[in-house]
Short mmCIF file of C-alpha atoms and ligand atoms in Angstrom, two decimals:
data_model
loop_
_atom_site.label_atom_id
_atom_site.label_comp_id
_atom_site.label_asym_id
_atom_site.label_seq_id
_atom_site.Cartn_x
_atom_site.Cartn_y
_atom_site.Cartn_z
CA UNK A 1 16.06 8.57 -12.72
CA UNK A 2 15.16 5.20 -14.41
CA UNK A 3 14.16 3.29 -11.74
CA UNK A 4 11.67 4.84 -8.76
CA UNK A 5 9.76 3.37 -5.81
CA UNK A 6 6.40 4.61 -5.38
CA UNK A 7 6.06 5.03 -1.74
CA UNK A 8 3.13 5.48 0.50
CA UNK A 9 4.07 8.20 2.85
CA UNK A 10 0.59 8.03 5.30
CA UNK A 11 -1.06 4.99 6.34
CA UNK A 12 -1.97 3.81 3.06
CA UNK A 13 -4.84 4.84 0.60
CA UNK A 14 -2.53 7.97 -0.70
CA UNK A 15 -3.47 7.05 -4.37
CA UNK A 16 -0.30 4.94 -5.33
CA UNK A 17 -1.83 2.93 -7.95
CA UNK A 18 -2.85 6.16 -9.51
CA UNK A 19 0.56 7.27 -9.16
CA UNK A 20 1.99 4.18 -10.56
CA UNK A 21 -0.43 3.96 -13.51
CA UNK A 22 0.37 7.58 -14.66
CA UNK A 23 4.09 7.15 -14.38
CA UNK A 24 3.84 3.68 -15.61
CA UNK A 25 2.99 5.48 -19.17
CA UNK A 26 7.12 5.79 -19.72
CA UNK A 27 8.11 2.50 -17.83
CA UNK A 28 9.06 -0.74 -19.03
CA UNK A 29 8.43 -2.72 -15.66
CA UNK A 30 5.78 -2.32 -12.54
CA UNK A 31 7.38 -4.53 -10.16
CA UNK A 32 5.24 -5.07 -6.85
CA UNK A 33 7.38 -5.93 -3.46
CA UNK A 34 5.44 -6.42 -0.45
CA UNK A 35 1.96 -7.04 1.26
CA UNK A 36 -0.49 -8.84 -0.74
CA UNK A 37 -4.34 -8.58 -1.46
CA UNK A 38 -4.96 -6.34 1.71
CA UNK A 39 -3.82 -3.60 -0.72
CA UNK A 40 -6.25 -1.68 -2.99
CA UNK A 41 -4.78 0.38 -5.32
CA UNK A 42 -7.46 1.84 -7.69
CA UNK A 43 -6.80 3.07 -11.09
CA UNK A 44 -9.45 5.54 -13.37
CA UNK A 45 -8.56 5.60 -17.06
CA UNK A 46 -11.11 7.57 -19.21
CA UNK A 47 -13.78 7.35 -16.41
CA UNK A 48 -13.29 2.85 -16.59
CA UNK A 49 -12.53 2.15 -12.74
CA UNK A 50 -10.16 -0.60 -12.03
CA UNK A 51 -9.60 -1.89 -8.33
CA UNK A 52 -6.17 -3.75 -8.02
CA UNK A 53 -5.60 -5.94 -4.98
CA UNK A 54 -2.43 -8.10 -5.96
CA UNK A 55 -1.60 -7.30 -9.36
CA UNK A 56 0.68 -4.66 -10.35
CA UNK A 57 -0.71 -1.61 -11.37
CA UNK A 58 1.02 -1.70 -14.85
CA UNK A 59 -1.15 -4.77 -15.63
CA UNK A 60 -4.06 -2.56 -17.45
CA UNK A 61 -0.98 -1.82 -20.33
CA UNK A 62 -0.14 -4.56 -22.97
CA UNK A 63 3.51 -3.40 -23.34
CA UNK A 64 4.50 -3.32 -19.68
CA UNK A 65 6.36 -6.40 -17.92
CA UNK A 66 4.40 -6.69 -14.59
CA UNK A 67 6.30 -8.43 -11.93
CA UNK A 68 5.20 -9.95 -8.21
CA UNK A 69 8.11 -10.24 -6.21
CA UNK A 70 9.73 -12.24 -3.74
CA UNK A 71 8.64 -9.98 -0.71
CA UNK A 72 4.75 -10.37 -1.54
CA UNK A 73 1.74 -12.68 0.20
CA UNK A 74 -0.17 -14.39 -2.33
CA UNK A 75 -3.43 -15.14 -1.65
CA UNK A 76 -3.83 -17.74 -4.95
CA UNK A 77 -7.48 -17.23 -5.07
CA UNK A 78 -7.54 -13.75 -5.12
CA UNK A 79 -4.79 -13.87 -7.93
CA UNK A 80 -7.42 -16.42 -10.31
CA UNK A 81 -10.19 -14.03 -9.28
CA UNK A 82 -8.15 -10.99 -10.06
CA UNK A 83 -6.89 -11.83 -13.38
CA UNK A 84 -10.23 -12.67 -14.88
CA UNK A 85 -11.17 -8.85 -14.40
CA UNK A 86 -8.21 -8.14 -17.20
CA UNK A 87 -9.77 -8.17 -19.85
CA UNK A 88 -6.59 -7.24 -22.03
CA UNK A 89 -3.48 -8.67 -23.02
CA UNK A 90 -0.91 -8.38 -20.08
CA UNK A 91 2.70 -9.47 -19.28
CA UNK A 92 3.52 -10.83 -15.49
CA UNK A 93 5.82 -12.77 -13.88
CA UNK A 94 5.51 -14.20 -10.31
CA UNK A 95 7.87 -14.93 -7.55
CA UNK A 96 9.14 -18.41 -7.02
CA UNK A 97 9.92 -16.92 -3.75
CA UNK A 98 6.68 -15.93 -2.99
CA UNK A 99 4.39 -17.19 -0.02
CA UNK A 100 0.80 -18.36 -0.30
CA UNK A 101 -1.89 -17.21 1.48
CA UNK A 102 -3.79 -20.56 2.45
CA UNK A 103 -7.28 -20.33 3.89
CA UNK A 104 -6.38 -20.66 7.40
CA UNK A 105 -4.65 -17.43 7.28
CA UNK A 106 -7.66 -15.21 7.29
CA UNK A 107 -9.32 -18.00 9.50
CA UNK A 108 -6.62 -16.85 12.13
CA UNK A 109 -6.42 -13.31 11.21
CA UNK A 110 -10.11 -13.44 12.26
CA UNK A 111 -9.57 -15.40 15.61
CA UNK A 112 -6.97 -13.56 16.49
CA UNK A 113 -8.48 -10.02 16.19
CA UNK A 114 -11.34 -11.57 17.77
CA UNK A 115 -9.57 -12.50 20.77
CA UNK A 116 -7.86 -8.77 20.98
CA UNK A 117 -11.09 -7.30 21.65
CA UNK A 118 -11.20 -3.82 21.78
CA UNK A 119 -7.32 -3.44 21.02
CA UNK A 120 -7.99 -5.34 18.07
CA UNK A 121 -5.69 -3.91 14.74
CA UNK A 122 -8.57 -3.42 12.69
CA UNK A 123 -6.47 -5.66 10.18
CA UNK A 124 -8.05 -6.55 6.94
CA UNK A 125 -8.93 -9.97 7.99
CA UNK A 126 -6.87 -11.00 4.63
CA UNK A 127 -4.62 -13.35 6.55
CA UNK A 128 -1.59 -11.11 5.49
CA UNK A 129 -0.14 -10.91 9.27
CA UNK A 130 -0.43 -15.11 9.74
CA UNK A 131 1.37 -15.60 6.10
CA UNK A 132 4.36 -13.30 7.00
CA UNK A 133 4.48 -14.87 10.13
CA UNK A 134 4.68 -18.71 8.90
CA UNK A 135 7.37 -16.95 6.42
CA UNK A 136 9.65 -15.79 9.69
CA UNK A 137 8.51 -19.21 11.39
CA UNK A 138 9.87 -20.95 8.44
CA UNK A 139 6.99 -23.05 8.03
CA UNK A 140 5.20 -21.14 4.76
CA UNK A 141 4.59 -22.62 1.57
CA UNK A 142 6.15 -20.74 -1.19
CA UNK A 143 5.16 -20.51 -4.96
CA UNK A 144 7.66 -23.37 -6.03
CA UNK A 145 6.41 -25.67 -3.52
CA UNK A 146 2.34 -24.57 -4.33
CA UNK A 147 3.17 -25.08 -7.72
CA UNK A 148 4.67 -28.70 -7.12
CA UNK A 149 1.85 -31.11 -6.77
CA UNK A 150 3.37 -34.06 -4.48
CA UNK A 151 5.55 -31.22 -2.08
CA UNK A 152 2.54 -29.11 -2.13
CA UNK A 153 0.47 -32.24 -0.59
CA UNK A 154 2.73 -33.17 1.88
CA UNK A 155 3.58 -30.07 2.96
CA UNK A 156 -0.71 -28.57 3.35
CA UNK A 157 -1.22 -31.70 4.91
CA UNK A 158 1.04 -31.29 8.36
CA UNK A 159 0.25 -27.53 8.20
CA UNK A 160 -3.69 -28.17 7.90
CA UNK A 161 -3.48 -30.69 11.03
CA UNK A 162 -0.91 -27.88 13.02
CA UNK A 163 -3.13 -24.81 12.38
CA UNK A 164 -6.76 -26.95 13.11
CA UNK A 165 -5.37 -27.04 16.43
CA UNK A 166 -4.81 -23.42 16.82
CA UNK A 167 -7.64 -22.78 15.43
CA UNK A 168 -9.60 -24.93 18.01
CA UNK A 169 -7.99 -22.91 20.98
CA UNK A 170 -9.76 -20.05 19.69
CA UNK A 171 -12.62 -21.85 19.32
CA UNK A 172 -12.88 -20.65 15.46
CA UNK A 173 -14.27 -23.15 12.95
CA UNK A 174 -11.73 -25.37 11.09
CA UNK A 175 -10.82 -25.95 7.50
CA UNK A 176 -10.76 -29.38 5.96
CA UNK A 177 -7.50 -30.49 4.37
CA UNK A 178 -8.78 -32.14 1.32
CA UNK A 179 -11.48 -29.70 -0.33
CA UNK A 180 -8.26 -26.84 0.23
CA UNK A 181 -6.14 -29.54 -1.75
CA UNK A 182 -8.25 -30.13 -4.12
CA UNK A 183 -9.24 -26.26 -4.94
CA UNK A 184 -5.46 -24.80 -4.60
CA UNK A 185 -4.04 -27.48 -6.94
CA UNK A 186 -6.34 -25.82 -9.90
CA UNK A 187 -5.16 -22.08 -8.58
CA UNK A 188 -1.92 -23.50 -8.74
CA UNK A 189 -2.14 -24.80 -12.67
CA UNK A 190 -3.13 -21.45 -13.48
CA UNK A 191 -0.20 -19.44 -11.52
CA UNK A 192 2.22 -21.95 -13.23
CA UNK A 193 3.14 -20.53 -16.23
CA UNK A 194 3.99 -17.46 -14.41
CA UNK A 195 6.19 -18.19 -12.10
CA UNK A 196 10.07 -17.58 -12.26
CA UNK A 197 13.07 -16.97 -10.70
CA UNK A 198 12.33 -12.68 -10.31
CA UNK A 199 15.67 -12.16 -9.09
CA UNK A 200 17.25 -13.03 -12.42
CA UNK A 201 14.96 -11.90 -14.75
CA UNK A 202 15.06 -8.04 -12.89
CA UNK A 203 18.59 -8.03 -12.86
CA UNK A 204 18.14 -8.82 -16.64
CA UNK A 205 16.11 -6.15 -17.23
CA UNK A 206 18.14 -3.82 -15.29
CA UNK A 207 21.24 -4.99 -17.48
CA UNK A 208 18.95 -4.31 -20.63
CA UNK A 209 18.38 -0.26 -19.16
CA UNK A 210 14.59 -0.59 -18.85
CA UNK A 211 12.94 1.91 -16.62
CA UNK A 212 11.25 0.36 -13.71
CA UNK A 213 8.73 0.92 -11.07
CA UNK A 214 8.09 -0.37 -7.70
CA UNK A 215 4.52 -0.13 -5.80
CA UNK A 216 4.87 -0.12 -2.26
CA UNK A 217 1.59 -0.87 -0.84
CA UNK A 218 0.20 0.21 2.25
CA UNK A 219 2.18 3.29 3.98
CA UNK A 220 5.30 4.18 5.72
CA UNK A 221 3.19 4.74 9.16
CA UNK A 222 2.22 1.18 8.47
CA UNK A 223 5.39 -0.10 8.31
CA UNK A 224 6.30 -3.52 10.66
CA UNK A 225 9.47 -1.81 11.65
CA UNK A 226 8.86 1.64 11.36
CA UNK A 227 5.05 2.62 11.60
CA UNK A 228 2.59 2.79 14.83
CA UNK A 229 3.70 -0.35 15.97
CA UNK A 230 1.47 -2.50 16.62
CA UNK A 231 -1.16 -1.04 14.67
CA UNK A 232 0.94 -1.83 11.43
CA UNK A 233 1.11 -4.30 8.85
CA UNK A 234 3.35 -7.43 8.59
CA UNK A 235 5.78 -6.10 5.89
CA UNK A 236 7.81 -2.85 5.51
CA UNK A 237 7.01 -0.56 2.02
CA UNK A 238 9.60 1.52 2.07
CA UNK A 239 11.91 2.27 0.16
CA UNK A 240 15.13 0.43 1.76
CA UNK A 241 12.34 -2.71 1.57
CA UNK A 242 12.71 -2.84 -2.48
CA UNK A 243 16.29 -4.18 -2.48
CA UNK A 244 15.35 -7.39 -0.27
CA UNK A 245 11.87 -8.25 -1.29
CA UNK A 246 12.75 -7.79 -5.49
CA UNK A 247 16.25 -9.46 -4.75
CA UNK A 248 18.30 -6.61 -6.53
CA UNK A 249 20.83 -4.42 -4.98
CA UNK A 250 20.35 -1.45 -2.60
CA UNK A 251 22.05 0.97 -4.81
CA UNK A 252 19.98 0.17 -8.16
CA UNK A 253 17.10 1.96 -6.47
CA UNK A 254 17.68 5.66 -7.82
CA UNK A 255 15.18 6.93 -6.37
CA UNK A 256 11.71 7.63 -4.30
CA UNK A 257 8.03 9.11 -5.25
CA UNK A 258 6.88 9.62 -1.66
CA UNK A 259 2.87 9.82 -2.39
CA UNK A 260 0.95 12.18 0.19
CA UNK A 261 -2.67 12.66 0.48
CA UNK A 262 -3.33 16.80 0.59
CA UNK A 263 -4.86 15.93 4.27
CA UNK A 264 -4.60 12.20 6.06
CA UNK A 265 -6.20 9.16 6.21
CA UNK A 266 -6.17 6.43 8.03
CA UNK A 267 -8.43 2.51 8.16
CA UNK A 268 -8.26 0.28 11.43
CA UNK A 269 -7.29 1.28 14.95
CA UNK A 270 -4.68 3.19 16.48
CA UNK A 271 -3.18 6.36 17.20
CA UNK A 272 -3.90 9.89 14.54
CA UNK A 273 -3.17 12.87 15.83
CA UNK A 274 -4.71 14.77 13.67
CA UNK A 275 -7.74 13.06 13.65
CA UNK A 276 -10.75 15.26 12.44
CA UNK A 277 -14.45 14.10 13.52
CA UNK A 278 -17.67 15.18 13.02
CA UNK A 279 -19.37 17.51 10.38
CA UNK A 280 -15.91 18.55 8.25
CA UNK A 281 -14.82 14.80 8.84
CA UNK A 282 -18.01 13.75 7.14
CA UNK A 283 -17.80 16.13 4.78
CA UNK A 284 -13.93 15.46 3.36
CA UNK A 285 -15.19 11.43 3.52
CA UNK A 286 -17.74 11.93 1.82
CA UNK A 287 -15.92 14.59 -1.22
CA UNK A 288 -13.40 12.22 -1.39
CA UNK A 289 -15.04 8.95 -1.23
CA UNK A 290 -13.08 8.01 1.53
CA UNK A 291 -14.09 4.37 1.96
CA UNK A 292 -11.66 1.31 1.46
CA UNK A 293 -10.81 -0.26 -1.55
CA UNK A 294 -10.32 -3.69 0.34
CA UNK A 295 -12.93 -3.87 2.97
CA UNK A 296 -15.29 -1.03 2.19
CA UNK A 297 -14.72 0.51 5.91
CA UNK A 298 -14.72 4.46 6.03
CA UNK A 299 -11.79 6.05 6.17
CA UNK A 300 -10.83 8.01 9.61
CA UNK A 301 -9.85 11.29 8.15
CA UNK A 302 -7.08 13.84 9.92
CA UNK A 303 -5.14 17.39 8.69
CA UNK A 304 -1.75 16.66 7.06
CA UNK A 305 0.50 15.86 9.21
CA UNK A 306 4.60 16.83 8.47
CA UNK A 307 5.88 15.34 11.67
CA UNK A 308 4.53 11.93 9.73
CA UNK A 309 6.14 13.02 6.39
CA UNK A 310 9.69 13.64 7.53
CA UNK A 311 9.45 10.66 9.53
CA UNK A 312 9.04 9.11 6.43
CA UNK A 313 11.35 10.92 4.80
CA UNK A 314 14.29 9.82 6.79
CA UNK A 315 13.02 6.35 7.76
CA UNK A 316 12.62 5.49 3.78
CA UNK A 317 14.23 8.50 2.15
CA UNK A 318 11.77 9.99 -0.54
CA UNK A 319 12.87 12.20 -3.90
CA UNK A 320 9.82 13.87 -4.74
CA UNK A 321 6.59 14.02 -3.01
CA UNK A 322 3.36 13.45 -5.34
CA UNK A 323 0.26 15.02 -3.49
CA UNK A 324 -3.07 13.66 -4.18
CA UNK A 325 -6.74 14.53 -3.33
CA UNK A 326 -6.05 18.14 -3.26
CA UNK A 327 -9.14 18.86 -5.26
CA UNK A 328 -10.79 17.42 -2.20
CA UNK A 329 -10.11 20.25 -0.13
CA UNK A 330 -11.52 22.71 -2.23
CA UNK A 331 -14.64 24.79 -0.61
CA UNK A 332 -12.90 24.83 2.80
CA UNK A 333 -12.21 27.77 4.31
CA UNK A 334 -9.26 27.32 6.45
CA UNK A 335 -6.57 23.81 5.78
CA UNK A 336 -4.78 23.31 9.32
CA UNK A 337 -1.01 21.40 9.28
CA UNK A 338 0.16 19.72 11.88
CA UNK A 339 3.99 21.34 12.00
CA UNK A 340 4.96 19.20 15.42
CA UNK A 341 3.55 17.29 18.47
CA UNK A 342 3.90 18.57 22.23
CA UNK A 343 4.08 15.41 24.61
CA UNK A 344 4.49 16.14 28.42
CA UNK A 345 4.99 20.19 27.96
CA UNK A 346 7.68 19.27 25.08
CA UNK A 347 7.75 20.33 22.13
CA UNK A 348 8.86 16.75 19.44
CA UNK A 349 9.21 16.24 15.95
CA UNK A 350 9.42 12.63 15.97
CA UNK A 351 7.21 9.79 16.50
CA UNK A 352 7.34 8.13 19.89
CA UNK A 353 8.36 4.46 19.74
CA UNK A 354 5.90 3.78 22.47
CA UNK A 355 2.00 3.54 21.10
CA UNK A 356 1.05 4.98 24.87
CA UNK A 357 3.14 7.94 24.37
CA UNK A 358 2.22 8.79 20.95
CA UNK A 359 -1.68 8.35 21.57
CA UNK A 360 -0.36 11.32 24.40
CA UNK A 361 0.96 13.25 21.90
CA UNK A 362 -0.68 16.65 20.96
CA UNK A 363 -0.60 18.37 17.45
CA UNK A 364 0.74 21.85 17.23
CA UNK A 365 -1.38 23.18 13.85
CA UNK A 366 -0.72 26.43 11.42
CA UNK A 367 -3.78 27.85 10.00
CA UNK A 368 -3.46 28.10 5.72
CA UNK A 369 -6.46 29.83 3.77
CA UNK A 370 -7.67 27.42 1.34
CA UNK A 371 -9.42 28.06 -1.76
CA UNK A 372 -13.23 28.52 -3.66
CA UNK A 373 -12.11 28.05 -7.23
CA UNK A 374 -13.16 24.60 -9.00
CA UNK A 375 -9.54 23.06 -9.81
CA UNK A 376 -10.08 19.54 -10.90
CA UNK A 377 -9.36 20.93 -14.92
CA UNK A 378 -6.33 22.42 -13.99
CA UNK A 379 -3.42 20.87 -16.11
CA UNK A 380 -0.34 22.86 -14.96
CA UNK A 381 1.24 24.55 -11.53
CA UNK A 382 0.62 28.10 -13.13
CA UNK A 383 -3.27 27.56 -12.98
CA UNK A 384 -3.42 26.98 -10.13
CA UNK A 385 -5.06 29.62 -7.48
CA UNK A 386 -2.72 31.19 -5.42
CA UNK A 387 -3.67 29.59 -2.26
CA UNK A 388 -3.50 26.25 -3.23
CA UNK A 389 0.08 27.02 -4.37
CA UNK A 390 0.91 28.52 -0.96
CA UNK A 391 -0.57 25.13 0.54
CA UNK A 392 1.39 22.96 -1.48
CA UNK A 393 4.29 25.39 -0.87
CA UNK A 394 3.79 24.76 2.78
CA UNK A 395 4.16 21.25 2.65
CA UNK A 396 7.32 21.31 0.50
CA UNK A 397 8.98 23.46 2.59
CA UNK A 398 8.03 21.86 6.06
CA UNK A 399 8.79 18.34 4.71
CA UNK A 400 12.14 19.33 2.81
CA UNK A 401 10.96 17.85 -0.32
CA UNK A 402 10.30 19.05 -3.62
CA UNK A 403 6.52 18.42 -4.69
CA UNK A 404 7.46 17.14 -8.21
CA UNK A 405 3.62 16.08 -9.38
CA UNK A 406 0.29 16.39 -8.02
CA UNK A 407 -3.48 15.27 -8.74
CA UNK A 408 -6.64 16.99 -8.31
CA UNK A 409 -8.87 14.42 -9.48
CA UNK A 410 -9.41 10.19 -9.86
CA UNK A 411 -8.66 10.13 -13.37
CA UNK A 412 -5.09 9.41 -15.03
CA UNK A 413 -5.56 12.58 -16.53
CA UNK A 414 -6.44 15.08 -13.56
CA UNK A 415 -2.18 14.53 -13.05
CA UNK A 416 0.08 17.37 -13.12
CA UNK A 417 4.06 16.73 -13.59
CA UNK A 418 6.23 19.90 -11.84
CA UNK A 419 9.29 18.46 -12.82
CA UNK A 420 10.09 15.42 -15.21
CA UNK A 421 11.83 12.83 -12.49
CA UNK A 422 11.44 10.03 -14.41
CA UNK A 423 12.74 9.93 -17.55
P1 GDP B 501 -3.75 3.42 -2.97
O1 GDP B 501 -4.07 2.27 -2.10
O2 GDP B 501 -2.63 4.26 -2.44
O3 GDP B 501 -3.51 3.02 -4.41
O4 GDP B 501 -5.03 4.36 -2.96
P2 GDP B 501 -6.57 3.90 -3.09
O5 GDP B 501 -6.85 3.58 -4.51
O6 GDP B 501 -6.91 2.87 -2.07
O7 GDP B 501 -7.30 5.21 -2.59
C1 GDP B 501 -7.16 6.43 -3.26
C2 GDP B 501 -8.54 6.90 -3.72
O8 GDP B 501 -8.46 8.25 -4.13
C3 GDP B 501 -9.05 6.15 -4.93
O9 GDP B 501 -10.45 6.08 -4.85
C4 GDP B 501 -8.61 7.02 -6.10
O10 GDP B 501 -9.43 6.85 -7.25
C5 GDP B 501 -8.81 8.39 -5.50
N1 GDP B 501 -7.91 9.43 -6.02
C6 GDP B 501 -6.58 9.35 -6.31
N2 GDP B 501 -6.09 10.57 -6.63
C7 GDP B 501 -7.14 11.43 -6.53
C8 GDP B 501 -7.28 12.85 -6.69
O11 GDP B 501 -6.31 13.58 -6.98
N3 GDP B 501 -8.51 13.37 -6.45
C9 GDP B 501 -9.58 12.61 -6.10
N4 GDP B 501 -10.76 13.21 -5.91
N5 GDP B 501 -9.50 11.27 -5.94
C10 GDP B 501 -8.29 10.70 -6.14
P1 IMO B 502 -3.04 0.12 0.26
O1 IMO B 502 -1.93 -0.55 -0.49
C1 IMO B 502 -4.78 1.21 4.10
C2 IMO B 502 -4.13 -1.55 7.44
C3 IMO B 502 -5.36 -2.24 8.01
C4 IMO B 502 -4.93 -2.38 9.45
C5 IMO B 502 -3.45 -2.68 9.34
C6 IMO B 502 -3.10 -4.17 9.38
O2 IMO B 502 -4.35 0.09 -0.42
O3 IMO B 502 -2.63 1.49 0.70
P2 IMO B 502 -3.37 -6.15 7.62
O4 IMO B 502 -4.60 -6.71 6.95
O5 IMO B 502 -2.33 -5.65 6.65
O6 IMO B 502 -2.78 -7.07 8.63
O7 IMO B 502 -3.91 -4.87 8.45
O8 IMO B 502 -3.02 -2.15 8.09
N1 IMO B 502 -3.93 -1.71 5.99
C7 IMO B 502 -4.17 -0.76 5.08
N2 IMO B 502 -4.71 0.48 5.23
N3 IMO B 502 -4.38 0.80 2.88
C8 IMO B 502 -3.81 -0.42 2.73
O9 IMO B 502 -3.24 -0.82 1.57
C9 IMO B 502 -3.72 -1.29 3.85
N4 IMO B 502 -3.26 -2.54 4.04
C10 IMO B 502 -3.37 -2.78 5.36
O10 IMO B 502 -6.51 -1.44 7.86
O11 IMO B 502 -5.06 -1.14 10.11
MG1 MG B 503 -5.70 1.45 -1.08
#
């Protein structure tokens, strides 16, 4: 396969910049799709830590053509902040498509979670959710208009004076139309030179054969259409979201990398089944450093779940699963899996479209012996000890999908290829 998506199969946090950084070594392209600087995708090369928000994870590699599509936020702030941690050479090319995150995004995103209360999302306070929704409101600035100085004015101006009002009803502070103007035109002299028509130049490359990657960010369960509704993100990243948001056709995607955490995660509110707390919850948080990449919040922390992953599997279809973090798990005596739910005395392998019914919904476990041995030098399947091979085993044969690489520590080099997908 030539060109993969690198899916998040959980609710996010799974290690796909990882992912996408190791496979990224035999790509030509890292093209990101969706979301925007609520992601954090962190990549360890030779023990040098790199937290990625917006950029593509490809960007820390001179060769590679790095690419923000037409389906991403852009907060331009982060982006000037983001690109002065590079400190080497990189290629990129940004949407003209694209939307802006303006600052009375996260001012909303703030108000508005504020006014939820206690069934607040737990959202990022980014002001991802607001962008998206002046996108389907068709009242969002995109790149060609931010980069345009006059359209750019006009446009801020009657937005400024709109959301000052809603932002008054809530009682929230508001932000002043000229100091945004004023800041955002120099952001937008530095996106400039970027920006293109994506569209054309991936169905170049594509003409030209070049291997290509998409990062999804965030996770299938956090999916607009598809996850835990409403305790989701604004944007879909799946794998049937790639054609749409990279403007290329449906059938050029060959294939998906569906990445898995060896238990679950999850940051914000709303229904995990297998939600672990106390002691061994404290303990796999702490192990794994299981705090966010974005906000710094710690991470709720749960069994694997397969009912989740063959959701995912047939809501975004997924090749090959990657599973990460398993060296977290070592030193516990027994690994649960959840195999299904029961809801109301029934036994369900599917997620309830109704939040109320899946907060009902009880996991049904099997009981794996895990493993002593230290395995964060391991370098190939056969050194692995026999019962972390059974576990993986497991999940491959519960989820239906072949585990074709896994990871057992942070670094690009704790990565183990089972079979060479992408080629
Ligand atoms: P992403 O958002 O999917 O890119 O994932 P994050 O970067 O937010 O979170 C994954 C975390 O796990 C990061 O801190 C990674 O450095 C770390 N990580 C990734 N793979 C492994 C692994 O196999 N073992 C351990 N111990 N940490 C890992
Ligand atoms: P990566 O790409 C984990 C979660 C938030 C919240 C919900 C909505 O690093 O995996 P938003 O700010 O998007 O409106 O928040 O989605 N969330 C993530 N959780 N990893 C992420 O990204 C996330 N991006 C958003 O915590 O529950
Ligand atoms: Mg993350």
């Amino acid at each position: 396969m030539k060109r993969m998506v690198v899916v998040g199969t959980q609710w996010g946090d799974e290690g796909k910049g990882k992912i996408t950084d190791y496979l990224a070594q035999k790509a030509d392209v890292v093209v990101r799709y969706q979301g925007g600087n609520n992601a954090g995708h962190t990549v360890v090369i030779k023990g040098e830590k790199h937290s990625l928000h917006l950029l593509p994870s490809g960007i820390l590699s001179e060769t590679i053509e790095n690419v923000m599509a037409n389906g991403m936020v852009i907060n331009p702030k982060a982006f000037v902040d983001e690109i002065k941690t590079i400190k080497t050479p990189f290629k990129l090319s940004i949407s003209d498509r694209a939307h802006i995150v303006l600052p009375y995004h996260p001012e909303l995103d703030k108000a508005y979670e504020k006014h939820k209360g206690d069934e607040k999302i737990g959202t990022t306070h980014k002001g991802i959710g607001p962008a998206y929704t002046d996108k389907a409101a068709r009242i969002g600035i995109r790149v060609s208009t931010f980069i345009h100085k006059e359209r750019f004015y006009k446009e801020l101006k009657e937005l400024v004076e709109q959301k000052n009002f809603e932002l008054s009803h809530y009682d929230h502070p508001n932000v002043d139309f000229e100091s945004i103007y004023q800041e955002y035109r120099s952001y937008a002299d530095v996106m400039a030179p970027y920006v293109k028509d994506t569209s054309v130049y991936l169905n170049q490359l594509i003409e030209q054969d070049k291997r290509i990657l998409f990062e999804g960010a965030q996770g299938v369960l956090l999916c607009l259409d598809h996850g835990t509704y409403p305790y989701v993100t604004s944007s879909s990243p799946t794998a049937s979201s790639v054609p749409l948001n990279s403007g290329i056709a449906p059938w050029l995607v060959e294939g998906a990398i569906g990445v898995t955490k060896a238990y679950t995660t999850r940051v914000g509110s709303g229904p995990m089944p297998s939600e672990i707390l106390g002691d061994l919850a404290h303990y796999i948080r702490e192990v794994g450093r299981e705090y966010g990449t974005t906000t710094g919040r710690p991470r709720r922390i749960g069994w694997l779940d397969t009912v989740i992953l063959r959701h995912t599997k047939r809501v975004s279809g997924l090749s090959y699963l990657a599973v990460t973090l398993l060296d977290v798990l070592t030193g516990i005596d027994e690994l649960k899996i959840v195999t299904h739910y029961e809801l109301n005395g029934k036994e369900i392998d599917r997620i309830p479209a109704d939040i109320e019914d899946f907060m009902q919904a009880k996991p049904v476990y099997i009981t794996l012996p895990g493993w002593k041995e230290d395995i964060t030098k391991v370098t190939s399947w056969e050194e692995l000890p026999i019962h972390a091979k059974e576990y993986l085993k497991k999940i491959e044969s519960l989820v239906g999908v072949p585990i074709g690489m896994f990871s057992v520590g942070p670094d690009r080099d704790q990565t183990i290829m089972v079979t060479n997908f992408f080629e």
